[in-house]
Amino acid sequence: MKNLLQISSKLVLAGALATTFTFSQVQAAPELTIKAAHAASTTNTGHLALEYMDKELRERTDGAIGLEIFPNGQLGGERELIESIQLGNIDMVFVSSAPLASFNKKFFALDMPFLFQDRESVYKVLDGNIGEELLSSLDNVGMVGLGYWENGFRQLTNNRQVVHTAEDVKGLDMRTMENQIHLMTWRELGTNPAPLAFNELYTALQQGTFEAQEGPINLFRDMRFDEVQKYISKTNHIYSPFVVLMNPEVQHQMSDDQQEIFRQVFQDTKAYQRGLAQKADEAAEIELEEKGVTITTLTPEELKTFSSQMQPVYDRIKEIVGSDFANRVIEAAQ
């Protein structure tokens, strides 16, 4: 009988502990789960930033707010992700600025080739009045612009030959983003550009549909493009930030205190992500060269063979966004 009582007591205690554990698990679930998505890989610095943001939000709101992250284009390419933000199907995304210009033409101003010389000039524009003006303009198209993360300077890559000058790219079948300025830029340089969703790019390069593409070096490494592209030329032709977007309704689900915590976490995450991205570019370059990718740094004279052909592109951008705004961006970048 004594043994039976002990066993019975242990079972009751185990049941109580199980009930308590289950209850605490329920309590640990966030009151607000923000559905976040992107088209990059899980090794991308943007994805790592979302993981950091999730951790910080849970800690600073005592578990009330957290993220559920969908990477690798699971919920669509960048254009689809932007549309999903507008429709409220996704709560938060980070996307390249180029496809965003199709939804808000003012973002075409960031696509002026060879606009930025270095990261210092980039941050001066994006974190200043111009950047804030661009983010605020997204209110008119059903999105909240939270800020800018680092995607990086875009470089030209191909699988045909080392590229030193604009003459070397003529005739290349080239993938670009779905953005009329990017298409025009490479058309002016004599390539045969066409848009393609980023999550379809690896296969297209592998099958030879395209010979060339362009994008940040760390993204090239993350997507394993070194398996299908062997030459990188450091053209730095466009700086393409990640723009972090949110559906407006999400903010309404937060208290005033939670909104302030969210803003603070986002600013901390921005600094964290930019630091990761800068280190990722340096590490990616070393790693890719070890894998046999030829990386060519162009001289100022070689770069000029590209930039000297960009006046028609600048003229077109001024037609789209207005000369006044375009000139303000150019002046701010100096």
mmCIF file of C-alpha atoms in Angstrom:
data_model
loop_
_atom_site.group_PDB
_atom_site.id
_atom_site.type_symbol
_atom_site.label_atom_id
_atom_site.label_comp_id
_atom_site.label_asym_id
_atom_site.label_seq_id
_atom_site.Cartn_x
_atom_site.Cartn_y
_atom_site.Cartn_z
ATOM 1 C CA MET A 1 0.000 0.000 0.000
ATOM 2 C CA LYS A 2 2.832 2.345 0.906
ATOM 3 C CA ASN A 3 4.443 1.724 -2.476
ATOM 4 C CA LEU A 4 1.129 2.290 -4.217
ATOM 5 C CA LEU A 5 0.707 5.613 -2.418
ATOM 6 C CA GLN A 6 4.229 6.679 -3.411
ATOM 7 C CA ILE A 7 3.585 5.737 -7.009
ATOM 8 C CA SER A 8 0.247 7.533 -6.923
ATOM 9 C CA SER A 9 1.874 10.661 -5.461
ATOM 10 C CA LYS A 10 4.549 10.625 -8.136
ATOM 11 C CA LEU A 11 1.931 10.303 -10.857
ATOM 12 C CA VAL A 12 -0.058 13.218 -9.419
ATOM 13 C CA LEU A 13 3.131 15.307 -9.175
ATOM 14 C CA ALA A 14 4.139 14.367 -12.725
ATOM 15 C CA GLY A 15 0.685 15.314 -13.915
ATOM 16 C CA ALA A 16 0.887 18.655 -12.150
ATOM 17 C CA LEU A 17 4.312 19.329 -13.611
ATOM 18 C CA ALA A 18 3.070 18.380 -17.070
ATOM 19 C CA THR A 19 0.105 20.716 -16.657
ATOM 20 C CA THR A 20 2.377 23.510 -15.458
ATOM 21 C CA PHE A 21 4.836 22.931 -18.305
ATOM 22 C CA THR A 22 2.057 22.927 -20.895
ATOM 23 C CA PHE A 23 0.623 26.100 -19.408
ATOM 24 C CA SER A 24 4.001 27.840 -19.464
ATOM 25 C CA GLN A 25 4.489 26.807 -23.076
ATOM 26 C CA VAL A 26 1.187 28.430 -23.975
ATOM 27 C CA GLN A 27 2.181 31.544 -22.068
ATOM 28 C CA ALA A 28 5.523 31.646 -23.929
ATOM 29 C CA ALA A 29 3.794 31.988 -27.316
ATOM 30 C CA PRO A 30 3.881 35.643 -28.442
ATOM 31 C CA GLU A 31 0.699 37.688 -28.275
ATOM 32 C CA LEU A 32 1.723 39.116 -31.645
ATOM 33 C CA THR A 33 3.630 36.955 -34.139
ATOM 34 C CA ILE A 34 4.971 39.027 -37.028
ATOM 35 C CA LYS A 35 5.110 36.990 -40.240
ATOM 36 C CA ALA A 36 8.399 37.996 -41.924
ATOM 37 C CA ALA A 37 9.645 36.795 -45.311
ATOM 38 C CA HIS A 38 12.444 37.325 -47.807
ATOM 39 C CA ALA A 39 13.879 35.840 -51.007
ATOM 40 C CA ALA A 40 17.478 35.330 -49.818
ATOM 41 C CA SER A 41 19.127 32.336 -48.143
ATOM 42 C CA THR A 42 19.312 31.597 -44.426
ATOM 43 C CA THR A 43 23.007 32.555 -44.434
ATOM 44 C CA ASN A 44 22.227 36.026 -45.783
ATOM 45 C CA THR A 45 22.849 38.889 -43.365
ATOM 46 C CA GLY A 46 19.239 40.019 -43.747
ATOM 47 C CA HIS A 47 18.005 36.660 -42.506
ATOM 48 C CA LEU A 48 20.474 36.756 -39.603
ATOM 49 C CA ALA A 49 19.169 40.230 -38.780
ATOM 50 C CA LEU A 50 15.591 38.942 -38.638
ATOM 51 C CA GLU A 51 16.711 36.209 -36.228
ATOM 52 C CA TYR A 52 18.433 38.860 -34.095
ATOM 53 C CA MET A 53 15.324 41.031 -34.219
ATOM 54 C CA ASP A 54 13.124 38.124 -33.145
ATOM 55 C CA LYS A 55 15.367 37.424 -30.146
ATOM 56 C CA GLU A 56 15.496 41.068 -29.083
ATOM 57 C CA LEU A 57 11.753 41.622 -29.466
ATOM 58 C CA ARG A 58 10.934 38.552 -27.377
ATOM 59 C CA GLU A 59 13.356 39.607 -24.642
ATOM 60 C CA ARG A 60 12.361 43.268 -24.490
ATOM 61 C CA THR A 61 8.588 42.637 -24.625
ATOM 62 C CA ASP A 62 8.683 39.694 -22.178
ATOM 63 C CA GLY A 63 7.686 37.343 -24.971
ATOM 64 C CA ALA A 64 4.727 39.396 -26.170
ATOM 65 C CA ILE A 65 6.097 39.995 -29.705
ATOM 66 C CA GLY A 66 8.121 37.678 -31.932
ATOM 67 C CA LEU A 67 8.810 36.870 -35.569
ATOM 68 C CA GLU A 68 8.005 33.857 -37.726
ATOM 69 C CA ILE A 69 10.524 33.874 -40.597
ATOM 70 C CA PHE A 70 10.026 32.455 -44.102
ATOM 71 C CA PRO A 71 13.341 32.530 -46.075
ATOM 72 C CA ASN A 72 14.473 31.378 -49.531
ATOM 73 C CA GLY A 73 11.545 32.821 -51.455
ATOM 74 C CA GLN A 74 9.137 30.362 -49.812
ATOM 75 C CA LEU A 75 6.371 32.959 -50.064
ATOM 76 C CA GLY A 76 7.424 34.342 -53.449
ATOM 77 C CA GLY A 77 10.030 36.491 -55.167
ATOM 78 C CA GLU A 78 10.599 40.108 -54.213
ATOM 79 C CA ARG A 79 7.782 41.515 -56.343
ATOM 80 C CA GLU A 80 5.330 38.996 -54.873
ATOM 81 C CA LEU A 81 6.543 39.802 -51.358
ATOM 82 C CA ILE A 82 5.904 43.513 -51.869
ATOM 83 C CA GLU A 83 2.406 42.775 -53.165
ATOM 84 C CA SER A 84 1.793 40.520 -50.148
ATOM 85 C CA ILE A 85 2.690 43.391 -47.818
ATOM 86 C CA GLN A 86 0.095 45.565 -49.552
ATOM 87 C CA LEU A 87 -2.520 42.817 -49.301
ATOM 88 C CA GLY A 88 -1.715 42.048 -45.671
ATOM 89 C CA ASN A 89 -0.773 38.429 -46.382
ATOM 90 C CA ILE A 90 2.716 39.036 -44.942
ATOM 91 C CA ASP A 91 3.573 41.412 -42.103
ATOM 92 C CA MET A 92 7.201 42.292 -42.812
ATOM 93 C CA VAL A 93 9.783 41.801 -45.588
ATOM 94 C CA PHE A 94 13.141 43.044 -46.733
ATOM 95 C CA VAL A 95 13.560 43.521 -50.481
ATOM 96 C CA SER A 96 16.035 45.153 -52.848
ATOM 97 C CA SER A 97 15.189 48.747 -53.690
ATOM 98 C CA ALA A 98 15.064 48.086 -57.456
ATOM 99 C CA PRO A 99 11.782 46.103 -57.616
ATOM 100 C CA LEU A 100 10.246 48.518 -55.115
ATOM 101 C CA ALA A 101 10.588 51.288 -57.711
ATOM 102 C CA SER A 102 7.826 49.620 -59.730
ATOM 103 C CA PHE A 103 5.475 50.360 -56.823
ATOM 104 C CA ASN A 104 6.824 53.825 -56.009
ATOM 105 C CA LYS A 105 8.703 55.612 -58.782
ATOM 106 C CA LYS A 106 10.689 57.856 -56.424
ATOM 107 C CA PHE A 107 12.899 54.854 -55.603
ATOM 108 C CA PHE A 108 14.250 54.963 -59.155
ATOM 109 C CA ALA A 109 16.462 57.794 -57.880
ATOM 110 C CA LEU A 110 18.577 55.252 -55.973
ATOM 111 C CA ASP A 111 19.264 53.424 -59.244
ATOM 112 C CA MET A 112 21.385 56.187 -60.757
ATOM 113 C CA PRO A 113 24.527 54.299 -61.869
ATOM 114 C CA PHE A 114 27.786 55.250 -60.146
ATOM 115 C CA LEU A 115 25.900 57.636 -57.826
ATOM 116 C CA PHE A 116 27.693 56.566 -54.649
ATOM 117 C CA GLN A 117 31.439 56.418 -54.130
ATOM 118 C CA ASP A 118 31.502 54.620 -50.790
ATOM 119 C CA ARG A 119 29.360 53.513 -47.846
ATOM 120 C CA GLU A 120 29.787 56.849 -46.094
ATOM 121 C CA SER A 121 28.030 58.665 -48.925
ATOM 122 C CA VAL A 122 25.344 55.946 -49.003
ATOM 123 C CA TYR A 123 24.481 56.245 -45.314
ATOM 124 C CA LYS A 124 24.496 60.037 -45.520
ATOM 125 C CA VAL A 125 21.697 59.830 -48.070
ATOM 126 C CA LEU A 126 19.695 56.877 -46.740
ATOM 127 C CA ASP A 127 19.777 57.925 -43.074
ATOM 128 C CA GLY A 128 19.177 61.582 -43.909
ATOM 129 C CA ASN A 129 16.295 63.645 -45.259
ATOM 130 C CA ILE A 130 16.293 61.951 -48.673
ATOM 131 C CA GLY A 131 16.007 58.487 -47.170
ATOM 132 C CA GLU A 132 13.228 59.563 -44.801
ATOM 133 C CA GLU A 133 11.349 61.216 -47.657
ATOM 134 C CA LEU A 134 11.493 58.004 -49.674
ATOM 135 C CA LEU A 135 10.255 55.906 -46.743
ATOM 136 C CA SER A 136 7.401 58.317 -46.035
ATOM 137 C CA SER A 137 6.310 58.155 -49.678
ATOM 138 C CA LEU A 138 5.507 54.457 -49.219
ATOM 139 C CA ASP A 139 2.509 55.418 -47.071
ATOM 140 C CA ASN A 140 0.724 56.274 -50.320
ATOM 141 C CA VAL A 141 1.029 52.714 -51.644
ATOM 142 C CA GLY A 142 -0.100 50.798 -48.567
ATOM 143 C CA MET A 143 3.260 50.089 -46.932
ATOM 144 C CA VAL A 144 5.298 51.316 -43.993
ATOM 145 C CA GLY A 145 8.983 51.831 -44.757
ATOM 146 C CA LEU A 146 10.894 50.926 -41.599
ATOM 147 C CA GLY A 147 14.391 51.680 -42.867
ATOM 148 C CA TYR A 148 17.364 50.505 -44.885
ATOM 149 C CA TRP A 149 19.597 47.499 -44.370
ATOM 150 C CA GLU A 150 22.790 46.761 -46.245
ATOM 151 C CA ASN A 151 22.499 44.801 -49.469
ATOM 152 C CA GLY A 152 25.652 46.280 -50.917
ATOM 153 C CA PHE A 153 27.353 47.604 -53.998
ATOM 154 C CA ARG A 154 26.393 45.599 -57.044
ATOM 155 C CA GLN A 155 29.089 43.887 -59.099
ATOM 156 C CA LEU A 156 29.053 42.360 -62.574
ATOM 157 C CA THR A 157 29.535 38.590 -62.846
ATOM 158 C CA ASN A 158 29.677 36.326 -65.901
ATOM 159 C CA ASN A 159 30.812 32.940 -67.111
ATOM 160 C CA ARG A 160 32.461 33.977 -70.393
ATOM 161 C CA GLN A 161 35.572 36.035 -69.670
ATOM 162 C CA VAL A 162 37.317 38.546 -67.431
ATOM 163 C CA VAL A 163 35.654 41.938 -67.882
ATOM 164 C CA HIS A 164 37.791 45.076 -67.678
ATOM 165 C CA THR A 165 35.917 47.598 -69.814
ATOM 166 C CA ALA A 166 32.473 48.241 -71.230
ATOM 167 C CA GLU A 167 33.654 46.823 -74.539
ATOM 168 C CA ASP A 168 33.998 43.412 -72.856
ATOM 169 C CA VAL A 169 30.302 43.151 -71.928
ATOM 170 C CA LYS A 170 28.858 43.731 -75.381
ATOM 171 C CA GLY A 171 26.573 40.916 -76.468
ATOM 172 C CA LEU A 172 26.300 39.274 -73.041
ATOM 173 C CA ASP A 173 22.922 37.704 -72.280
ATOM 174 C CA MET A 174 22.326 39.227 -68.886
ATOM 175 C CA ARG A 175 19.832 38.844 -66.079
ATOM 176 C CA THR A 176 18.705 42.004 -64.310
ATOM 177 C CA MET A 177 16.055 42.799 -61.769
ATOM 178 C CA GLU A 178 12.574 43.797 -62.882
ATOM 179 C CA ASN A 179 13.392 47.489 -63.064
ATOM 180 C CA GLN A 180 13.353 49.636 -66.185
ATOM 181 C CA ILE A 181 16.436 51.636 -65.159
ATOM 182 C CA HIS A 182 18.540 48.517 -64.579
ATOM 183 C CA LEU A 183 17.414 47.201 -67.953
ATOM 184 C CA MET A 184 18.206 50.500 -69.638
ATOM 185 C CA THR A 185 21.626 50.733 -67.980
ATOM 186 C CA TRP A 186 22.802 47.409 -69.337
ATOM 187 C CA ARG A 187 21.171 47.991 -72.703
ATOM 188 C CA GLU A 188 23.183 51.211 -73.042
ATOM 189 C CA LEU A 189 26.315 49.151 -72.421
ATOM 190 C CA GLY A 190 25.496 46.757 -75.240
ATOM 191 C CA THR A 191 24.328 43.685 -73.330
ATOM 192 C CA ASN A 192 21.084 41.784 -73.927
ATOM 193 C CA PRO A 193 19.355 42.279 -70.551
ATOM 194 C CA ALA A 194 16.153 40.620 -69.378
ATOM 195 C CA PRO A 195 14.452 40.467 -65.967
ATOM 196 C CA LEU A 196 14.031 37.291 -63.953
ATOM 197 C CA ALA A 197 12.865 36.566 -60.401
ATOM 198 C CA PHE A 198 15.843 36.105 -58.098
ATOM 199 C CA ASN A 199 14.694 32.720 -56.803
ATOM 200 C CA GLU A 200 14.850 31.392 -60.397
ATOM 201 C CA LEU A 201 18.297 32.806 -61.196
ATOM 202 C CA TYR A 202 20.579 29.936 -60.181
ATOM 203 C CA THR A 203 18.802 27.503 -62.485
ATOM 204 C CA ALA A 204 18.810 29.994 -65.358
ATOM 205 C CA LEU A 205 22.570 30.517 -65.012
ATOM 206 C CA GLN A 206 23.158 26.792 -64.699
ATOM 207 C CA GLN A 207 21.164 26.091 -67.863
ATOM 208 C CA GLY A 208 22.897 28.859 -69.804
ATOM 209 C CA THR A 209 19.767 30.984 -70.234
ATOM 210 C CA PHE A 210 21.924 33.881 -69.037
ATOM 211 C CA GLU A 211 25.697 34.326 -69.251
ATOM 212 C CA ALA A 212 25.880 37.176 -66.767
ATOM 213 C CA GLN A 213 24.144 38.780 -63.805
ATOM 214 C CA GLU A 214 24.903 41.494 -61.259
ATOM 215 C CA GLY A 215 24.583 41.827 -57.517
ATOM 216 C CA PRO A 216 26.461 42.115 -54.206
ATOM 217 C CA ILE A 217 29.409 39.767 -53.675
ATOM 218 C CA ASN A 218 28.133 38.368 -50.363
ATOM 219 C CA LEU A 219 24.812 37.470 -52.010
ATOM 220 C CA PHE A 220 26.735 35.798 -54.862
ATOM 221 C CA ARG A 221 28.492 33.643 -52.247
ATOM 222 C CA ASP A 222 25.317 32.899 -50.255
ATOM 223 C CA MET A 223 23.463 31.683 -53.349
ATOM 224 C CA ARG A 224 26.443 29.521 -54.467
ATOM 225 C CA PHE A 225 26.628 31.302 -57.818
ATOM 226 C CA ASP A 226 30.337 30.386 -57.881
ATOM 227 C CA GLU A 227 29.147 26.988 -59.103
ATOM 228 C CA VAL A 228 27.800 28.582 -62.291
ATOM 229 C CA GLN A 229 29.742 31.883 -62.643
ATOM 230 C CA LYS A 230 33.531 32.212 -62.640
ATOM 231 C CA TYR A 231 34.284 35.921 -63.174
ATOM 232 C CA ILE A 232 33.443 38.917 -60.997
ATOM 233 C CA SER A 233 34.308 42.490 -61.951
ATOM 234 C CA LYS A 234 34.080 45.011 -59.118
ATOM 235 C CA THR A 235 32.135 47.706 -60.925
ATOM 236 C CA ASN A 236 30.277 49.096 -57.866
ATOM 237 C CA HIS A 237 27.821 50.355 -60.475
ATOM 238 C CA ILE A 238 24.820 50.665 -58.127
ATOM 239 C CA TYR A 239 24.411 50.554 -54.373
ATOM 240 C CA SER A 240 21.281 48.559 -53.679
ATOM 241 C CA PRO A 241 19.947 48.722 -50.133
ATOM 242 C CA PHE A 242 17.511 46.295 -48.611
ATOM 243 C CA VAL A 243 14.346 48.227 -47.809
ATOM 244 C CA VAL A 244 12.478 46.816 -44.819
ATOM 245 C CA LEU A 245 8.705 47.038 -45.246
ATOM 246 C CA MET A 246 5.776 46.399 -42.937
ATOM 247 C CA ASN A 247 2.040 46.179 -43.375
ATOM 248 C CA PRO A 248 0.444 49.220 -41.653
ATOM 249 C CA GLU A 249 -2.012 47.103 -39.656
ATOM 250 C CA VAL A 250 0.771 45.433 -37.683
ATOM 251 C CA GLN A 251 1.659 48.620 -35.832
ATOM 252 C CA HIS A 252 -1.962 49.046 -34.778
ATOM 253 C CA GLN A 253 -1.754 45.737 -32.931
ATOM 254 C CA MET A 254 0.987 47.071 -30.656
ATOM 255 C CA SER A 255 0.579 49.260 -27.596
ATOM 256 C CA ASP A 256 2.382 52.604 -27.526
ATOM 257 C CA ASP A 257 5.107 51.104 -25.323
ATOM 258 C CA GLN A 258 5.497 48.129 -27.648
ATOM 259 C CA GLN A 259 5.764 50.414 -30.688
ATOM 260 C CA GLU A 260 8.587 52.306 -28.988
ATOM 261 C CA ILE A 261 10.371 49.040 -28.155
ATOM 262 C CA PHE A 262 9.907 47.913 -31.761
ATOM 263 C CA ARG A 263 11.475 51.140 -33.058
ATOM 264 C CA GLN A 264 14.454 50.750 -30.736
ATOM 265 C CA VAL A 265 14.928 47.101 -31.705
ATOM 266 C CA PHE A 266 14.784 47.976 -35.375
ATOM 267 C CA GLN A 267 17.481 50.646 -35.012
ATOM 268 C CA ASP A 268 19.706 48.210 -33.115
ATOM 269 C CA THR A 269 19.058 45.566 -35.761
ATOM 270 C CA LYS A 270 19.979 47.979 -38.550
ATOM 271 C CA ALA A 271 23.377 48.637 -36.988
ATOM 272 C CA TYR A 272 23.865 44.904 -36.371
ATOM 273 C CA GLN A 273 22.941 43.940 -39.941
ATOM 274 C CA ARG A 274 25.114 46.586 -41.585
ATOM 275 C CA GLY A 275 28.086 45.430 -39.557
ATOM 276 C CA LEU A 276 27.466 41.831 -40.588
ATOM 277 C CA ALA A 277 27.114 42.803 -44.255
ATOM 278 C CA GLN A 278 30.398 44.698 -44.367
ATOM 279 C CA LYS A 279 32.247 41.730 -42.862
ATOM 280 C CA ALA A 280 30.362 39.349 -45.166
ATOM 281 C CA ASP A 281 31.575 41.152 -48.291
ATOM 282 C CA GLU A 282 35.197 40.879 -47.158
ATOM 283 C CA ALA A 283 34.842 37.219 -46.161
ATOM 284 C CA ALA A 284 32.958 36.340 -49.350
ATOM 285 C CA GLU A 285 35.691 37.791 -51.553
ATOM 286 C CA ILE A 286 38.369 35.704 -49.845
ATOM 287 C CA GLU A 287 36.248 32.557 -49.939
ATOM 288 C CA LEU A 288 35.289 32.951 -53.598
ATOM 289 C CA GLU A 289 38.886 33.440 -54.706
ATOM 290 C CA GLU A 290 39.814 30.264 -52.821
ATOM 291 C CA LYS A 291 37.095 28.473 -54.803
ATOM 292 C CA GLY A 292 38.630 29.606 -58.081
ATOM 293 C CA VAL A 293 36.481 32.639 -58.904
ATOM 294 C CA THR A 294 38.465 35.396 -60.643
ATOM 295 C CA ILE A 295 37.736 38.759 -58.997
ATOM 296 C CA THR A 296 38.911 41.821 -60.914
ATOM 297 C CA THR A 297 39.169 45.293 -59.391
ATOM 298 C CA LEU A 298 38.697 47.846 -62.139
ATOM 299 C CA THR A 299 40.911 50.915 -62.433
ATOM 300 C CA PRO A 300 39.342 54.411 -62.526
ATOM 301 C CA GLU A 301 40.033 54.531 -66.265
ATOM 302 C CA GLU A 302 38.282 51.184 -66.812
ATOM 303 C CA LEU A 303 35.303 52.251 -64.713
ATOM 304 C CA LYS A 304 35.003 55.401 -66.773
ATOM 305 C CA THR A 305 34.297 53.304 -69.881
ATOM 306 C CA PHE A 306 31.078 52.305 -68.094
ATOM 307 C CA SER A 307 30.109 55.537 -66.316
ATOM 308 C CA SER A 308 30.731 57.745 -69.357
ATOM 309 C CA GLN A 309 27.803 56.060 -71.122
ATOM 310 C CA MET A 310 25.243 56.710 -68.397
ATOM 311 C CA GLN A 311 23.924 60.183 -69.324
ATOM 312 C CA PRO A 312 20.819 58.793 -71.114
ATOM 313 C CA VAL A 313 20.030 56.797 -67.962
ATOM 314 C CA TYR A 314 20.314 59.896 -65.767
ATOM 315 C CA ASP A 315 18.094 61.826 -68.162
ATOM 316 C CA ARG A 316 15.459 59.097 -68.004
ATOM 317 C CA ILE A 317 15.533 59.003 -64.203
ATOM 318 C CA LYS A 318 15.028 62.755 -64.080
ATOM 319 C CA GLU A 319 11.992 62.370 -66.325
ATOM 320 C CA ILE A 320 10.532 59.776 -63.957
ATOM 321 C CA VAL A 321 11.224 61.260 -60.517
ATOM 322 C CA GLY A 322 11.577 64.920 -61.454
ATOM 323 C CA SER A 323 14.782 66.845 -62.012
ATOM 324 C CA ASP A 324 14.555 68.629 -58.669
ATOM 325 C CA PHE A 325 14.401 65.443 -56.632
ATOM 326 C CA ALA A 326 17.069 63.688 -58.724
ATOM 327 C CA ASN A 327 19.421 66.655 -58.360
ATOM 328 C CA ARG A 328 18.846 66.723 -54.596
ATOM 329 C CA VAL A 329 19.831 63.053 -54.395
ATOM 330 C CA ILE A 330 22.942 63.664 -56.497
ATOM 331 C CA GLU A 331 23.938 66.637 -54.331
ATOM 332 C CA ALA A 332 23.341 64.700 -51.103
ATOM 333 C CA ALA A 333 25.552 61.848 -52.349
ATOM 334 C CA GLN A 334 28.555 64.107 -52.996
#
